[in-house]
Structure formats: C-alpha cells, structure tokens
Short mmCIF file of C-alpha atoms in Angstrom, two decimals:
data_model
loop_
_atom_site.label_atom_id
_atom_site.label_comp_id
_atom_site.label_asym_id
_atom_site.label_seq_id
_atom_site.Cartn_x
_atom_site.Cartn_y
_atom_site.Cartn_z
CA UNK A 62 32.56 -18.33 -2.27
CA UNK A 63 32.25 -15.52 -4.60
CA UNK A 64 29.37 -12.63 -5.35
CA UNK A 65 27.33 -14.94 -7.24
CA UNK A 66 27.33 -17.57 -4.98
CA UNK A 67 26.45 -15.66 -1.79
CA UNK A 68 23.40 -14.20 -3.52
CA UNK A 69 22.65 -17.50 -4.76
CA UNK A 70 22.92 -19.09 -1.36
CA UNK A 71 22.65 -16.54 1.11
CA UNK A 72 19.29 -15.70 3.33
CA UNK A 73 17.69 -12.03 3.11
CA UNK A 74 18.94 -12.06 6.45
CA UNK A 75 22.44 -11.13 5.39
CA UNK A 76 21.34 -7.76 3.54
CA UNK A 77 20.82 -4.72 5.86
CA UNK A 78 17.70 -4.62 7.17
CA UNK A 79 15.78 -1.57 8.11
CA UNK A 80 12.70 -1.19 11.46
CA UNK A 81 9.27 -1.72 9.66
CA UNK A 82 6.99 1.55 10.01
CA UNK A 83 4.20 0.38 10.73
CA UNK A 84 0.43 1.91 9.74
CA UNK A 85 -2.71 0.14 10.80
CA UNK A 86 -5.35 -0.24 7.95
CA UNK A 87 -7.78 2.87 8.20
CA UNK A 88 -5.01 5.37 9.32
CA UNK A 89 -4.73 8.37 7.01
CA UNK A 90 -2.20 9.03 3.95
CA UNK A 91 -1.28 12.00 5.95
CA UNK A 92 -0.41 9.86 9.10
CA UNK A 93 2.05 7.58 6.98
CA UNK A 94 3.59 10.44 5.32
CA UNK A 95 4.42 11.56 8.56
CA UNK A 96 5.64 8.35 9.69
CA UNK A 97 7.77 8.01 6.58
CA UNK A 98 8.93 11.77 7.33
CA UNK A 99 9.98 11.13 10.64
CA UNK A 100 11.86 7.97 10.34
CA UNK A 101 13.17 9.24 6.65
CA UNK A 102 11.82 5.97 4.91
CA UNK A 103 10.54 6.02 2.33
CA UNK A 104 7.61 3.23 2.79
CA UNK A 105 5.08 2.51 5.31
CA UNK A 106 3.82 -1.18 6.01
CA UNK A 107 0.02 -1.45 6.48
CA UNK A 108 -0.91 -3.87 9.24
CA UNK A 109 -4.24 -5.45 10.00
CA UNK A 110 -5.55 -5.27 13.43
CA UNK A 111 -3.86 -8.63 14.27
CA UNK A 112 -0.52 -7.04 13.14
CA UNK A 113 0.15 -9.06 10.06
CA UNK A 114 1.03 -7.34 6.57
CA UNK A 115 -1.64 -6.55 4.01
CA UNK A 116 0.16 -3.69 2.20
CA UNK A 117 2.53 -0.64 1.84
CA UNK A 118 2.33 3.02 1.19
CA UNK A 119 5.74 4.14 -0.96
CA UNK A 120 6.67 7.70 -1.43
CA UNK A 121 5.86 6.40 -5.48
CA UNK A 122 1.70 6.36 -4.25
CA UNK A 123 2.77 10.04 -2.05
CA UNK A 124 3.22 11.71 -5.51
CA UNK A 125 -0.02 10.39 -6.81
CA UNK A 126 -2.09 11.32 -3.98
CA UNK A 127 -0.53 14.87 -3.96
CA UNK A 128 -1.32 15.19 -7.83
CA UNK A 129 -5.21 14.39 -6.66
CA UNK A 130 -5.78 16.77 -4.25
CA UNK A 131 -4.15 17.76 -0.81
CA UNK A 132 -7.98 16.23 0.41
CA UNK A 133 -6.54 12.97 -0.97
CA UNK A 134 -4.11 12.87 1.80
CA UNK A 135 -7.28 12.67 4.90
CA UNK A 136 -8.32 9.27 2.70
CA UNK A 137 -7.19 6.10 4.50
CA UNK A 138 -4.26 4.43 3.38
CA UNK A 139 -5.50 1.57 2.65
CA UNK A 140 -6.84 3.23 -0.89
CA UNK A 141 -3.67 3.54 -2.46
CA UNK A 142 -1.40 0.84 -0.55
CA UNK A 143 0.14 -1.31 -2.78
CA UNK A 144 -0.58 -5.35 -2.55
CA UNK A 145 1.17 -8.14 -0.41
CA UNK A 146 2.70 -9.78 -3.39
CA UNK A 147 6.21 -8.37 -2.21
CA UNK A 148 7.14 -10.04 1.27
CA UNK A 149 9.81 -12.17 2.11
CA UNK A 150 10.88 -14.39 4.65
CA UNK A 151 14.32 -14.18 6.09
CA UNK A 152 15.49 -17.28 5.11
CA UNK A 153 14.91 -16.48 1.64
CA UNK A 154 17.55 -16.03 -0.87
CA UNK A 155 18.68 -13.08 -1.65
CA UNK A 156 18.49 -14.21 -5.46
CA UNK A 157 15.20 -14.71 -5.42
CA UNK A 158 14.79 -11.44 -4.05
CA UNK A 159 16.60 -9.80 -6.52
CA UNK A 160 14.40 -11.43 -9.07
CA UNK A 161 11.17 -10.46 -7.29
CA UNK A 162 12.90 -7.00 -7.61
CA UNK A 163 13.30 -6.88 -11.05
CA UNK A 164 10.38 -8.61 -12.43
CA UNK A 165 7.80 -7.01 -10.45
CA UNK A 166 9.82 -3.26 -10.35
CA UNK A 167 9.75 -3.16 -6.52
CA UNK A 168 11.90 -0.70 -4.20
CA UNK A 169 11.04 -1.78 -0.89
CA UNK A 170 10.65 -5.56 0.35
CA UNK A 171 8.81 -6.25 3.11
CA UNK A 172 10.25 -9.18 5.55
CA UNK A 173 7.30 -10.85 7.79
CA UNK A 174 7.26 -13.84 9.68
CA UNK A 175 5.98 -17.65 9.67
CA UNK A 176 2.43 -15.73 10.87
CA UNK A 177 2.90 -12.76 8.44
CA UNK A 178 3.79 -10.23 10.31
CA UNK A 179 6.10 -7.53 9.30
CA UNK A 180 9.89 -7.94 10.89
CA UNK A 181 12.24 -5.83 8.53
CA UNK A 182 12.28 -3.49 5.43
CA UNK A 183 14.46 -4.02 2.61
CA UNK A 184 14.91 -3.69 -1.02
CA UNK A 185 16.95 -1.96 -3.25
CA UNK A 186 18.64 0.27 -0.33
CA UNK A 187 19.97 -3.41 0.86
CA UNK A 188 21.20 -4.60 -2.16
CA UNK A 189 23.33 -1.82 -2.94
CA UNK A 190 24.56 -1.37 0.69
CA UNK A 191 25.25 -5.57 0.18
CA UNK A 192 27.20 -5.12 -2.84
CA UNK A 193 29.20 -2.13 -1.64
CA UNK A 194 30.73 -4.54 1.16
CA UNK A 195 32.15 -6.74 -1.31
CA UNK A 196 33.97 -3.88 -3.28
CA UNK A 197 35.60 -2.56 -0.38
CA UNK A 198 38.52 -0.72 -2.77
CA UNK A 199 36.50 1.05 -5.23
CA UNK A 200 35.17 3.42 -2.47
CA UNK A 201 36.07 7.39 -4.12
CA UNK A 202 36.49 10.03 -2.54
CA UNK A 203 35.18 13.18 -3.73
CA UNK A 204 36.08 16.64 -2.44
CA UNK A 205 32.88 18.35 -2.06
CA UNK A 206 33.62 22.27 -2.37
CA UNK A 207 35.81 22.10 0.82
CA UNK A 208 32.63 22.51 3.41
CA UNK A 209 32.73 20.67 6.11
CA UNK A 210 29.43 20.64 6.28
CA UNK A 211 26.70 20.18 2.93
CA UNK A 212 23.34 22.88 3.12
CA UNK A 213 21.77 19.76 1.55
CA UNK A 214 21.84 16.73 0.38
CA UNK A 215 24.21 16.03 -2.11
CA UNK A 216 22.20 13.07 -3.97
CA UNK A 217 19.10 11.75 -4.60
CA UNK B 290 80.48 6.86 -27.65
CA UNK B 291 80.37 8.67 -24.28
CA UNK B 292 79.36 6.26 -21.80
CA UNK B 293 77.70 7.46 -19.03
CA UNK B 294 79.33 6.82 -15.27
CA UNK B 295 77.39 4.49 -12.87
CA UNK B 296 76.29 6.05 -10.06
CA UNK B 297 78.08 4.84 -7.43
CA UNK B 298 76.92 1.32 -5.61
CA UNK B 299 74.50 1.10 -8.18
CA UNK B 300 74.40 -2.03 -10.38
CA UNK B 301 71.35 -3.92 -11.90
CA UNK B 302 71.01 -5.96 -8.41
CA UNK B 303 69.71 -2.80 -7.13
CA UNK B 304 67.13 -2.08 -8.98
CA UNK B 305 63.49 -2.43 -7.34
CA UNK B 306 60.55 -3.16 -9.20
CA UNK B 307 58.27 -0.43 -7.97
CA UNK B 308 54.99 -2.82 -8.55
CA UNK B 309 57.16 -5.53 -6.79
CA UNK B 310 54.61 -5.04 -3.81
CA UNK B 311 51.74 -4.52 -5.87
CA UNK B 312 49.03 -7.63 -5.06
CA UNK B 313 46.09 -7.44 -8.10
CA UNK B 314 43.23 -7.98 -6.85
CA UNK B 315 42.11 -11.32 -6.85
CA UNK B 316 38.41 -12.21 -7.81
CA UNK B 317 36.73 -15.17 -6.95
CA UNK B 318 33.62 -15.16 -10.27
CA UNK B 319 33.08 -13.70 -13.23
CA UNK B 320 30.35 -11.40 -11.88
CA UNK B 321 32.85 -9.98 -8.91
CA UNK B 322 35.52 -9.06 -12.28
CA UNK B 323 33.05 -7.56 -13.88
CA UNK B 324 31.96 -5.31 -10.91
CA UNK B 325 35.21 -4.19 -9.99
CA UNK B 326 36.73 -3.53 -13.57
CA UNK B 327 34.21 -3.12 -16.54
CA UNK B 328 33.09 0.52 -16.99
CA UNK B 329 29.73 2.01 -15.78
CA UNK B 330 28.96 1.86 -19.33
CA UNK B 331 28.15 -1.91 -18.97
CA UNK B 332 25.12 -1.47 -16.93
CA UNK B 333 22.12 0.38 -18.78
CA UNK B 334 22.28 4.25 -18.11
CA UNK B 335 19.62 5.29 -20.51
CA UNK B 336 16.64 6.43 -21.23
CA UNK B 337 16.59 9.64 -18.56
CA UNK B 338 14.45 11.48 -18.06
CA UNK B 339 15.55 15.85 -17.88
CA UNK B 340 13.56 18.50 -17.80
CA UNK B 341 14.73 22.08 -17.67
CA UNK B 342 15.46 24.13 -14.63
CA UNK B 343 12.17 25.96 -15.15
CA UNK B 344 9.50 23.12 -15.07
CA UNK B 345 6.78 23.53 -12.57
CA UNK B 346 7.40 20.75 -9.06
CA UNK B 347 3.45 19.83 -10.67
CA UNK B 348 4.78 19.57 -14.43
CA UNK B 349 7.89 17.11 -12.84
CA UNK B 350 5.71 14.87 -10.50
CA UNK B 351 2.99 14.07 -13.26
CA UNK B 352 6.11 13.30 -15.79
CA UNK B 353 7.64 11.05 -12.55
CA UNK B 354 4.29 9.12 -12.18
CA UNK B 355 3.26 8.95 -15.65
CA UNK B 356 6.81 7.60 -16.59
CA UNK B 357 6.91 5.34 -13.87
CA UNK B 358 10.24 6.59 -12.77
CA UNK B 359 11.63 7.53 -9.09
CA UNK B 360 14.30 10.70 -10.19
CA UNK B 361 14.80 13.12 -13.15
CA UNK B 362 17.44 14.99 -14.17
CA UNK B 363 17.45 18.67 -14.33
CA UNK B 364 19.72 20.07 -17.30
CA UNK B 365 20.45 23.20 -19.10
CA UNK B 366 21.29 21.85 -22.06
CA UNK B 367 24.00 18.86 -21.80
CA UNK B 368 24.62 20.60 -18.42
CA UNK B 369 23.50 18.69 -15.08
CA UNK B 370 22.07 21.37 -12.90
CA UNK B 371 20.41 19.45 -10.48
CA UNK B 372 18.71 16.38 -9.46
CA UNK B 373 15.10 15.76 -8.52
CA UNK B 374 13.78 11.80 -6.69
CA UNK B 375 10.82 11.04 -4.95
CA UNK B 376 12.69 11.63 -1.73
CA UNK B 377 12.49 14.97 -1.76
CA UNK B 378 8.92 15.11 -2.48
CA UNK B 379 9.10 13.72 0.84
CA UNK B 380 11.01 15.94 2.26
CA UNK B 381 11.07 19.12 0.49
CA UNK B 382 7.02 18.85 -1.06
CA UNK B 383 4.88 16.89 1.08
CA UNK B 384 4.10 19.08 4.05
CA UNK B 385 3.15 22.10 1.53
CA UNK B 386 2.52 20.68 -1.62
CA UNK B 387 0.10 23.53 -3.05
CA UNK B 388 1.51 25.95 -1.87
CA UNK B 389 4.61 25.08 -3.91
CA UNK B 390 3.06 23.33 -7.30
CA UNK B 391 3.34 25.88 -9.55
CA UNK B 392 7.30 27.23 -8.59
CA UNK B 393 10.08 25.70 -10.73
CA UNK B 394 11.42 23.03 -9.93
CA UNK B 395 15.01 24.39 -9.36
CA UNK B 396 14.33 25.50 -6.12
CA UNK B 397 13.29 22.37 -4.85
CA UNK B 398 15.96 20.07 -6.96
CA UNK B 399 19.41 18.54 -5.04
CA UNK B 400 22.02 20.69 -7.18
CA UNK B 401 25.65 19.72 -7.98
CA UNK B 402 24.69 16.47 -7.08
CA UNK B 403 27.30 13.58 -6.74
CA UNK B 404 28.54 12.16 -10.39
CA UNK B 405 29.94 9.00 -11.61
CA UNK B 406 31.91 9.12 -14.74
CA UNK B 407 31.16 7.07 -17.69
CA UNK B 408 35.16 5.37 -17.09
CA UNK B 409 34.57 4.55 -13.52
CA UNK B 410 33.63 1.08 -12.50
CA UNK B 411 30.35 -0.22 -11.31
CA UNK B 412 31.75 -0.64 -7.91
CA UNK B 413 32.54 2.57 -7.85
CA UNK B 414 29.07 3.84 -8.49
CA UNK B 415 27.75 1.32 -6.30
CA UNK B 416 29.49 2.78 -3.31
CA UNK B 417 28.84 6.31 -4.13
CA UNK B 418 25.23 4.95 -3.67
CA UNK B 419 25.71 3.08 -0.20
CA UNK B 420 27.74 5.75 0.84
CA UNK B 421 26.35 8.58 0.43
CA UNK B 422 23.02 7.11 0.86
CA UNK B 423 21.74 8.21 -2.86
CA UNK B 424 19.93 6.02 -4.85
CA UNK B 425 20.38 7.26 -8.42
CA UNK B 426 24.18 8.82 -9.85
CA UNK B 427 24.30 10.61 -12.58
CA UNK B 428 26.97 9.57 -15.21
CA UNK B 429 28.98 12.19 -17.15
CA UNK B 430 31.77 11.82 -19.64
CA UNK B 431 34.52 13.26 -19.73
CA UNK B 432 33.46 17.28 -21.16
CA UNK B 433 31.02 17.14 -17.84
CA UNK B 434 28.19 16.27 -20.06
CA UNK B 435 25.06 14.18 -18.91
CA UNK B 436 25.83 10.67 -20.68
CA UNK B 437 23.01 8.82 -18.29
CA UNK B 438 22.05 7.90 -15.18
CA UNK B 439 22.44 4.32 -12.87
CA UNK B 440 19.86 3.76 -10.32
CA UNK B 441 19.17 0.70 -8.41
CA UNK B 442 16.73 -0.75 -10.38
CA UNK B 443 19.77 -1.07 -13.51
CA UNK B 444 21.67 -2.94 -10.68
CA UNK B 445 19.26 -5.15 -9.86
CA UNK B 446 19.01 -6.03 -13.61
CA UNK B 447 22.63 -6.14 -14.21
CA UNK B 448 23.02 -8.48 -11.34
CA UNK B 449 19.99 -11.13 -12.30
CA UNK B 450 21.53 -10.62 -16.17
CA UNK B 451 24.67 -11.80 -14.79
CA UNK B 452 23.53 -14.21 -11.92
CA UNK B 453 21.08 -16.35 -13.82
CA UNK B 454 23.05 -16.00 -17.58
CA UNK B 455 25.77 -18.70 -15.91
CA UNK B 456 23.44 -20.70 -13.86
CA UNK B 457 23.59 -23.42 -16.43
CA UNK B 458 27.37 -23.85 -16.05
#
C-alpha cells in the first residue's frame, strides 16, 4: 500500500498518540496553563465529573485570556474551552481526520472512547510525525553552530 | 594524431558505472512522488505574517489572535531574525505576562531558527518538523531571504488536496 492508501484505510490508532491532560470543568485557566506547562502540551482536555470530554483549553484561547487581563486567568476554564466537535475514536481513519483538520482549522484532536472519555491527544503533531516515517531518506542534517548543546529552542 | 597510451590492464570491460549500485527510489502513489521530489514550493507558503524585531510581545499576540494564526515571523527587512509561535507564549510569557507586555518582542522570539529552502522537498521540511519537534519552518531562497513559511496546517491541506483530488480514480 502506498501514503494515500494508509491514510485512507488506516485507524487514528496508527498516528502517535500523546497522554490526555486532563482538567475537570470549574478548574482555573491558571491550573491548565500549568498543566500544559508541565507536561509541555500545548492543550488541556476538560472533563466532566464522570470523566468524559466536554472541551479543551489550547495555548490559541492562553493568548486571548492573557490579552484580557492576568484576572482572566482565576476564571474557570470552562469559559474559554473550545467545543466537543473535535474527538475521534481510534478506529477512525486517519483521512477523515485529516479532513476534520482542515475544514474545521483544528491543532489538537482529542481521542475518547465508546463512553466519551478522553484516551489520547493528537492532531497536527501526529500527522507530521506519521508522514516523516514514510520519508525515511529526506531526513537533513543541519550543523547548528557546532554546540553541542542549543541555549534554546531552535524552532517554533 | 598522437594517440594516447592505455593505461595498462585497462580496456572498456573495466569500466564501472559509478551509479551501477545506485537503486532510485521506488514510490508506490502519486502522492508519496510528490512528497519526496516536488519542491517546498508546491505546498502554500504564503501569506506570513512578520513584524519587526521591535514590536511589543502585546502588539504580536493581538496580531496572532486577530489573524487567527499560531507563529509570526520576525524580520529586518527580507532578513529572518527570529521566530515567534504560541509555544513560547507558553513557555517564555505565560507565568509573567505583564510584566513583559510592553518589551519587544526580540527578546522573547526563537532566533536563527531552523530553515527549509524553497528547493528542498516537502519531505524534507516535514522531517525538520518531526524532528526537531517544530511546527512551522521558515522557507528561504537561495540569497537567505524569507520566501514563506510551511506549517502544519499547509500539510494538512496539501495532503486532503492530494488525497481526495484522485479518489474518483
């Protein structure tokens, strides 16, 4: 099978998937973000008391609340979580993913279960990491200044 | 006419085809090919967004949520200076955020970031991003100059382009 084909026929279980940070509905924006800080992800899941998914808190809705006020950040996060539209299950297809993706402009996809609880994070991070495997020759190698070691990060 | 002596054992049965062990890649679709060996240039790398080296972190974050956009490129002219993406407001803003709106945004940006060039393949630029972890290369030509800028989001649109154009075949 080719590229085309495994996206076309392969499940969402195939891409990388990433440990759900999870955030129960009424916990702060400042809680996520420091969730999200210490697990360098850049979304939070919201969970219900019963654990399933109800909505996500991206780094996208972190620059919005800082632009409001650093008070914004004591709100729950339930005020500027994004919708459930976006979940997945894992024996999706990773075209219709991609699609989702695309026609909705989403970074992160959220994986839940039959009951609709979060499992996995995924998204664009996945994709990319999914297509690198298949181009296993074009990796380049770039000299960076000769340091063994970078004083930051060298991309965004 | 001079002719020039044969070195000695060689003869045309010697010669060896230096690409006689080459094996060309082999690719099993047309969306694989055009992965591997069309230019960067195929995927969309425009509009970007710059801003100069000077802009307030507040002046870049409004422009960032305003424009809908997750990184922006800071230039000096046609010259990449840095890189700015809504990881590091994670990272670099969130804990301290007014303290820091007002300072430019060069002290907070990723500088001499990673670049693709505008001749290398998609591939390429696909596994400076799973490699390095990044999610947005800039694209230069060939004078070092800012030409775009491929992010996952292009990808995703390049690859449903692609995916769903031959799905009637």
């Amino acid at each position: 099978m080719g590229l085309r084909a495994d996206i076309l026929n392969q499940p969402i279980s195939e891409l990388p998937l990433r440990p759900v940070i999870k955030v129960q509905s009424g916990q702060s924006i400042r809680q996520a973000m420091q969730k999200m800080l210490e697990a360098m992800l850049g979304c939070a899941v919201v969970v219900d008391a019963q654990g399933r998914y109800i909505g996500k808190f991206t780094e996208r809705r972190l620059m919005a609340a800082l632009l409001q006020g650093s008070h914004t950040l004591d709100g729950p996060v339930d005020a500027l979580m994004f919708g459930t539209q976006d979940c997945v299950l894992p024996t999706d297809h990773i075209a219709l993913m991609i699609q989702m993706m695309e026609s909705r402009k989403l970074r992160f996809i959220v994986v839940v279960d039959a009951e609709g609880r979060p499992v996995a994070l995924t998204g664009q991070k996945g994709v990319m990491e999914y297509l690198a495997e298949h181009f296993p020759r074009q990796v380049k190698v770039q000299k960076i200044e000769s340091k063994l070691h970078l004083d930051q990060r060298e991309g965004a | 006419m001079t002719l020039r002596p044969r070195r000695q054992g060689s003869s045309t049965d010697d010669f060896r085809d230096p690409l006689n062990n080459f094996d060309a890649p082999v690719y099993q679709d047309e969306l694989e090919k055009a992965i591997a060996e069309d230019t960067v240039r195929s995927m969309t790398l425009t509009p970007m967004r710059t801003v100069s080296p000077d802009t307030s972190v507040q002046d870049v974050l409004k422009l960032m949520v305003e424009k809908d956009i997750a990184c922006i490129l800071v230039t000096d002219g046609p010259k990449l200076m840095g890189i700015f993406s809504e990881r590091d407001v994670l990272t670099k803003l969130a804990g301290h955020f007014e303290q820091v709106r007002h300072q430019p945004i060069r002290q907070f940006m990723t500088a001499e970031p990673v670049c693709g060039y505008e001749t290398d393949s998609p591939a390429t630029v696909i596994n400076m991003m799973a490699v390095g972890g990044f999610r947005h290369v800039p694209i230069l030509d060939m004078d070092e100059h800012v030409v775009g800028i491929l992010g996952p989001r292009r990808v995703t649109r390049y690859l449903q382009d692609m995916i769903f154009r031959h799905s009637g075949d």
